[in-house]
GROMACS .gro file of C-alpha atoms in nm:
model
  221
    1MET     CA    1 -11.617   0.395  10.892
    2THR     CA    2 -11.580   0.616  10.595
    3SER     CA    3 -11.280   0.580  10.359
    4PRO     CA    4 -11.012   0.834  10.412
    5ASP     CA    5 -11.002   1.142  10.182
    6LEU     CA    6 -10.658   1.223  10.070
    7PRO     CA    7 -10.555   1.602  10.079
    8LEU     CA    8 -10.581   1.782   9.758
    9SER     CA    9 -10.333   2.031   9.611
   10ALA     CA   10 -10.277   2.381   9.751
   11ALA     CA   11 -10.455   2.519   9.438
   12ASP     CA   12 -10.788   2.397   9.578
   13ASP     CA   13 -10.749   2.611   9.890
   14ALA     CA   14 -10.728   2.919   9.666
   15HIS     CA   15 -11.064   2.865   9.508
   16PRO     CA   16 -11.223   3.218   9.492
   17ALA     CA   17 -11.568   3.103   9.593
   18ARG     CA   18 -11.456   2.929   9.909
   19LYS     CA   19 -11.422   3.075  10.257
   20ALA     CA   20 -11.080   3.184  10.379
   21SER     CA   21 -11.125   3.029  10.720
   22ILE     CA   22 -11.348   2.789  10.896
   23SER     CA   23 -11.425   2.680  11.254
   24ARG     CA   24 -11.499   2.336  11.415
   25ASP     CA   25 -11.848   2.455  11.472
   26ASP     CA   26 -11.892   2.549  11.110
   27LEU     CA   27 -11.787   2.198  10.995
   28LEU     CA   28 -12.012   2.034  11.252
   29ALA     CA   29 -12.306   2.244  11.129
   30ALA     CA   30 -12.225   2.152  10.766
   31ALA     CA   31 -12.233   1.776  10.862
   32LEU     CA   32 -12.564   1.817  11.035
   33ALA     CA   33 -12.707   1.992  10.727
   34LEU     CA   34 -12.630   1.687  10.513
   35ILE     CA   35 -12.775   1.410  10.739
   36GLY     CA   36 -13.129   1.312  10.776
   37PRO     CA   37 -13.367   1.032  10.872
   38HIS     CA   38 -13.216   0.807  10.607
   39ARG     CA   39 -12.854   0.917  10.618
   40SER     CA   40 -12.611   0.900  10.899
   41VAL     CA   41 -12.279   1.089  10.950
   42SER     CA   42 -12.087   0.779  10.889
   43THR     CA   43 -12.189   0.790  10.523
   44LEU     CA   44 -12.067   1.140  10.463
   45SER     CA   45 -11.736   1.197  10.285
   46LEU     CA   46 -11.497   1.464  10.377
   47ARG     CA   47 -11.539   1.637  10.044
   48GLU     CA   48 -11.915   1.651  10.086
   49VAL     CA   49 -11.880   1.830  10.428
   50ALA     CA   50 -11.613   2.063  10.294
   51ARG     CA   51 -11.845   2.152   9.998
   52GLU     CA   52 -12.133   2.222  10.224
   53ALA     CA   53 -11.911   2.437  10.453
   54GLY     CA   54 -11.777   2.633  10.145
   55ILE     CA   55 -11.414   2.543  10.197
   56ALA     CA   56 -11.157   2.345  10.010
   57PRO     CA   57 -11.107   1.980  10.139
   58ASN     CA   58 -10.750   2.071  10.257
   59SER     CA   59 -10.899   2.334  10.490
   60PHE     CA   60 -11.096   2.060  10.670
   61TYR     CA   61 -10.770   1.928  10.820
   62ARG     CA   62 -10.701   2.254  11.004
   63GLN     CA   63 -10.999   2.159  11.245
   64PHE     CA   64 -11.028   1.778  11.228
   65ARG     CA   65 -10.782   1.493  11.170
   66ASP     CA   66 -11.039   1.302  10.955
   67MET     CA   67 -11.410   1.233  10.929
   68ASP     CA   68 -11.397   0.993  11.218
   69GLU     CA   69 -11.289   1.265  11.449
   70LEU     CA   70 -11.555   1.505  11.333
   71THR     CA   71 -11.824   1.236  11.386
   72VAL     CA   72 -11.711   1.161  11.739
   73ALA     CA   73 -11.711   1.532  11.805
   74LEU     CA   74 -12.062   1.550  11.669
   75ILE     CA   75 -12.171   1.262  11.884
   76ASP     CA   76 -12.039   1.438  12.199
   77LEU     CA   77 -12.207   1.757  12.100
   78SER     CA   78 -12.536   1.577  12.040
   79GLY     CA   79 -12.525   1.404  12.387
   80ARG     CA   80 -12.435   1.725  12.576
   81SER     CA   81 -12.712   1.920  12.405
   82LEU     CA   82 -12.978   1.657  12.445
   83ARG     CA   83 -12.895   1.593  12.815
   84THR     CA   84 -12.931   1.967  12.883
   85ILE     CA   85 -13.274   1.983  12.702
   86ILE     CA   86 -13.405   1.685  12.875
   87GLY     CA   87 -13.262   1.801  13.214
   88GLU     CA   88 -13.445   2.130  13.171
   89ALA     CA   89 -13.771   1.949  13.085
   90ARG     CA   90 -13.753   1.737  13.405
   91GLN     CA   91 -13.690   2.056  13.612
   92ARG     CA   92 -13.994   2.220  13.459
   93ALA     CA   93 -14.203   1.916  13.523
   94ALA     CA   94 -14.092   1.897  13.886
   95SER     CA   95 -14.233   2.242  13.955
   96SER     CA   96 -14.571   2.182  13.778
   97GLU     CA   97 -14.864   1.950  13.785
   98ARG     CA   98 -14.746   1.776  13.469
   99SER     CA   99 -14.597   1.419  13.472
  100VAL     CA  100 -14.219   1.429  13.462
  101ILE     CA  101 -14.232   1.110  13.247
  102ARG     CA  102 -14.479   1.260  12.989
  103LEU     CA  103 -14.308   1.594  12.964
  104SER     CA  104 -13.960   1.432  12.913
  105VAL     CA  105 -14.096   1.200  12.643
  106GLU     CA  106 -14.269   1.487  12.470
  107THR     CA  107 -13.944   1.689  12.475
  108PHE     CA  108 -13.749   1.388  12.341
  109PHE     CA  109 -13.989   1.370  12.042
  110GLU     CA  110 -13.976   1.745  11.989
  111GLN     CA  111 -13.596   1.716  11.951
  112LEU     CA  112 -13.638   1.420  11.729
  113ARG     CA  113 -13.824   1.631  11.479
  114ALA     CA  114 -13.620   1.942  11.533
  115ASP     CA  115 -13.423   2.085  11.236
  116HIS     CA  116 -13.091   2.066  11.400
  117LYS     CA  117 -13.090   1.680  11.375
  118LEU     CA  118 -12.862   1.637  11.677
  119LEU     CA  119 -13.073   1.348  11.809
  120HIS     CA  120 -13.048   1.163  11.475
  121VAL     CA  121 -12.676   1.142  11.532
  122LEU     CA  122 -12.712   0.956  11.853
  123LEU     CA  123 -12.987   0.726  11.710
  124ARG     CA  124 -12.801   0.647  11.389
  125GLU     CA  125 -12.436   0.618  11.480
  126GLY     CA  126 -12.516   0.368  11.753
  127SER     CA  127 -12.632   0.118  11.506
  128ALA     CA  128 -12.479   0.213  11.171
  129GLY     CA  129 -12.148   0.364  11.257
  130SER     CA  130 -11.806   0.222  11.321
  131ASP     CA  131 -11.698   0.065  11.650
  132ALA     CA  132 -11.554   0.397  11.744
  133PHE     CA  133 -11.875   0.579  11.682
  134LYS     CA  134 -12.068   0.311  11.865
  135GLN     CA  135 -11.838   0.348  12.164
  136ALA     CA  136 -11.886   0.732  12.158
  137VAL     CA  137 -12.266   0.690  12.154
  138ASP     CA  138 -12.263   0.434  12.431
  139ARG     CA  139 -12.052   0.676  12.630
  140GLU     CA  140 -12.317   0.933  12.590
  141LEU     CA  141 -12.585   0.696  12.675
  142ASN     CA  142 -12.389   0.607  12.996
  143TYR     CA  143 -12.406   0.988  13.077
  144PHE     CA  144 -12.772   0.991  13.029
  145GLU     CA  145 -12.809   0.695  13.256
  146ASP     CA  146 -12.603   0.838  13.547
  147GLU     CA  147 -12.798   1.169  13.545
  148LEU     CA  148 -13.128   0.981  13.513
  149ARG     CA  149 -13.037   0.751  13.801
  150VAL     CA  150 -12.972   1.072  14.019
  151ASP     CA  151 -13.304   1.215  13.912
  152LEU     CA  152 -13.497   0.893  13.974
  153ILE     CA  153 -13.358   0.871  14.325
  154ARG     CA  154 -13.443   1.232  14.400
  155LEU     CA  155 -13.799   1.215  14.253
  156ALA     CA  156 -13.880   0.896  14.439
  157ALA     CA  157 -13.759   1.045  14.764
  158ALA     CA  158 -13.962   1.356  14.704
  159ASP     CA  159 -14.282   1.136  14.658
  160GLY     CA  160 -14.340   1.036  15.013
  161GLY     CA  161 -13.989   0.904  15.064
  162ALA     CA  162 -14.001   0.625  14.815
  163VAL     CA  163 -13.710   0.433  14.701
  164LEU     CA  164 -13.621   0.229  14.387
  165HIS     CA  165 -13.492  -0.118  14.352
  166GLU     CA  166 -13.157  -0.088  14.150
  167PRO     CA  167 -13.204   0.261  14.038
  168ALA     CA  168 -12.899   0.232  13.808
  169LEU     CA  169 -13.063  -0.070  13.626
  170ALA     CA  170 -13.386   0.121  13.602
  171SER     CA  171 -13.225   0.423  13.449
  172LYS     CA  172 -13.039   0.212  13.200
  173ALA     CA  173 -13.372   0.037  13.102
  174ILE     CA  174 -13.547   0.362  13.050
  175THR     CA  175 -13.253   0.520  12.854
  176ARG     CA  176 -13.206   0.222  12.625
  177LEU     CA  177 -13.591   0.191  12.563
  178VAL     CA  178 -13.628   0.556  12.490
  179PHE     CA  179 -13.348   0.558  12.229
  180ALA     CA  180 -13.469   0.229  12.077
  181MET     CA  181 -13.825   0.373  12.035
  182GLY     CA  182 -13.673   0.702  11.899
  183ALA     CA  183 -13.485   0.502  11.638
  184THR     CA  184 -13.810   0.343  11.528
  185ALA     CA  185 -13.989   0.684  11.520
  186VAL     CA  186 -13.738   0.830  11.284
  187ASP     CA  187 -13.853   0.610  11.012
  188GLN     CA  188 -14.223   0.675  11.069
  189PRO     CA  189 -14.432   0.963  10.988
  190GLN     CA  190 -14.453   1.244  11.233
  191GLU     CA  191 -14.837   1.178  11.270
  192LYS     CA  192 -14.755   0.866  11.470
  193ASP     CA  193 -14.563   1.054  11.727
  194ALA     CA  194 -14.870   1.117  11.956
  195GLU     CA  195 -14.944   0.738  11.975
  196LEU     CA  196 -14.568   0.655  12.035
  197ILE     CA  197 -14.555   0.920  12.313
  198VAL     CA  198 -14.850   0.763  12.491
  199GLN     CA  199 -14.704   0.413  12.446
  200LEU     CA  200 -14.355   0.507  12.559
  201SER     CA  201 -14.486   0.701  12.864
  202GLN     CA  202 -14.673   0.398  12.975
  203MET     CA  203 -14.372   0.169  12.924
  204LEU     CA  204 -14.162   0.403  13.137
  205ARG     CA  205 -14.425   0.417  13.422
  206MET     CA  206 -14.420   0.032  13.407
  207ILE     CA  207 -14.044   0.023  13.463
  208ILE     CA  208 -14.052   0.276  13.747
  209THR     CA  209 -14.356   0.120  13.912
  210GLY     CA  210 -14.182  -0.219  13.892
  211ALA     CA  211 -13.870  -0.078  14.056
  212ARG     CA  212 -14.077   0.079  14.325
  213THR     CA  213 -14.286  -0.229  14.381
  214ILE     CA  214 -13.987  -0.456  14.409
  215ALA     CA  215 -13.846  -0.211  14.671
  216GLY     CA  216 -14.181  -0.236  14.855
  217ASN     CA  217 -14.325   0.109  14.760
  218PRO     CA  218 -14.646   0.226  14.625
  219PRO     CA  219 -14.652   0.271  14.242
  220THR     CA  220 -14.577   0.611  14.086
  221ARG     CA  221 -14.850   0.829  13.946
   0.00000   0.00000   0.00000
């Protein structure tokens, strides 16, 4: 958890080079611009974010109570955005000849290297942040697991009426593995992504095949 930043004097708000007003989205974008593979949101100070956004530190408090509140909001935004992107990838794969698993993993890695850095927030704050941040990340992962569980059941049923053993547990294993591999990939050069995509896709097939086999179904393709 970052140390609190005390409000400055009213004179700071009158700085001629600073913006007169700011939105929550502007501050979230400023925080995203400051983080990277080797820096998490939890290491940012309020003054750094205010400077990046072009406002006086006092103006920050018009949108967020403190940096903790901004970070939790950023974690929530990251989770919602990534769930939408991955969900769209699964839908595209369902209507094509491509593997749902492979396309979802490729999409995940595309977001890992994207400029907006939203995925970095989920990967970093779950291990380096405060308890409040870790709880927020865990909540987002639970959302992923719930949505994936529904998709796994639907996709299995569409594949010859197959079923999965403990689909909730399978979706949790998949989600946690993907994010763990993602955290590893962040610290590695992008050239290794292709190898990691192949490895992760195979691992996920093993999990799903195991869940199907235990339930007495043929393995997935």
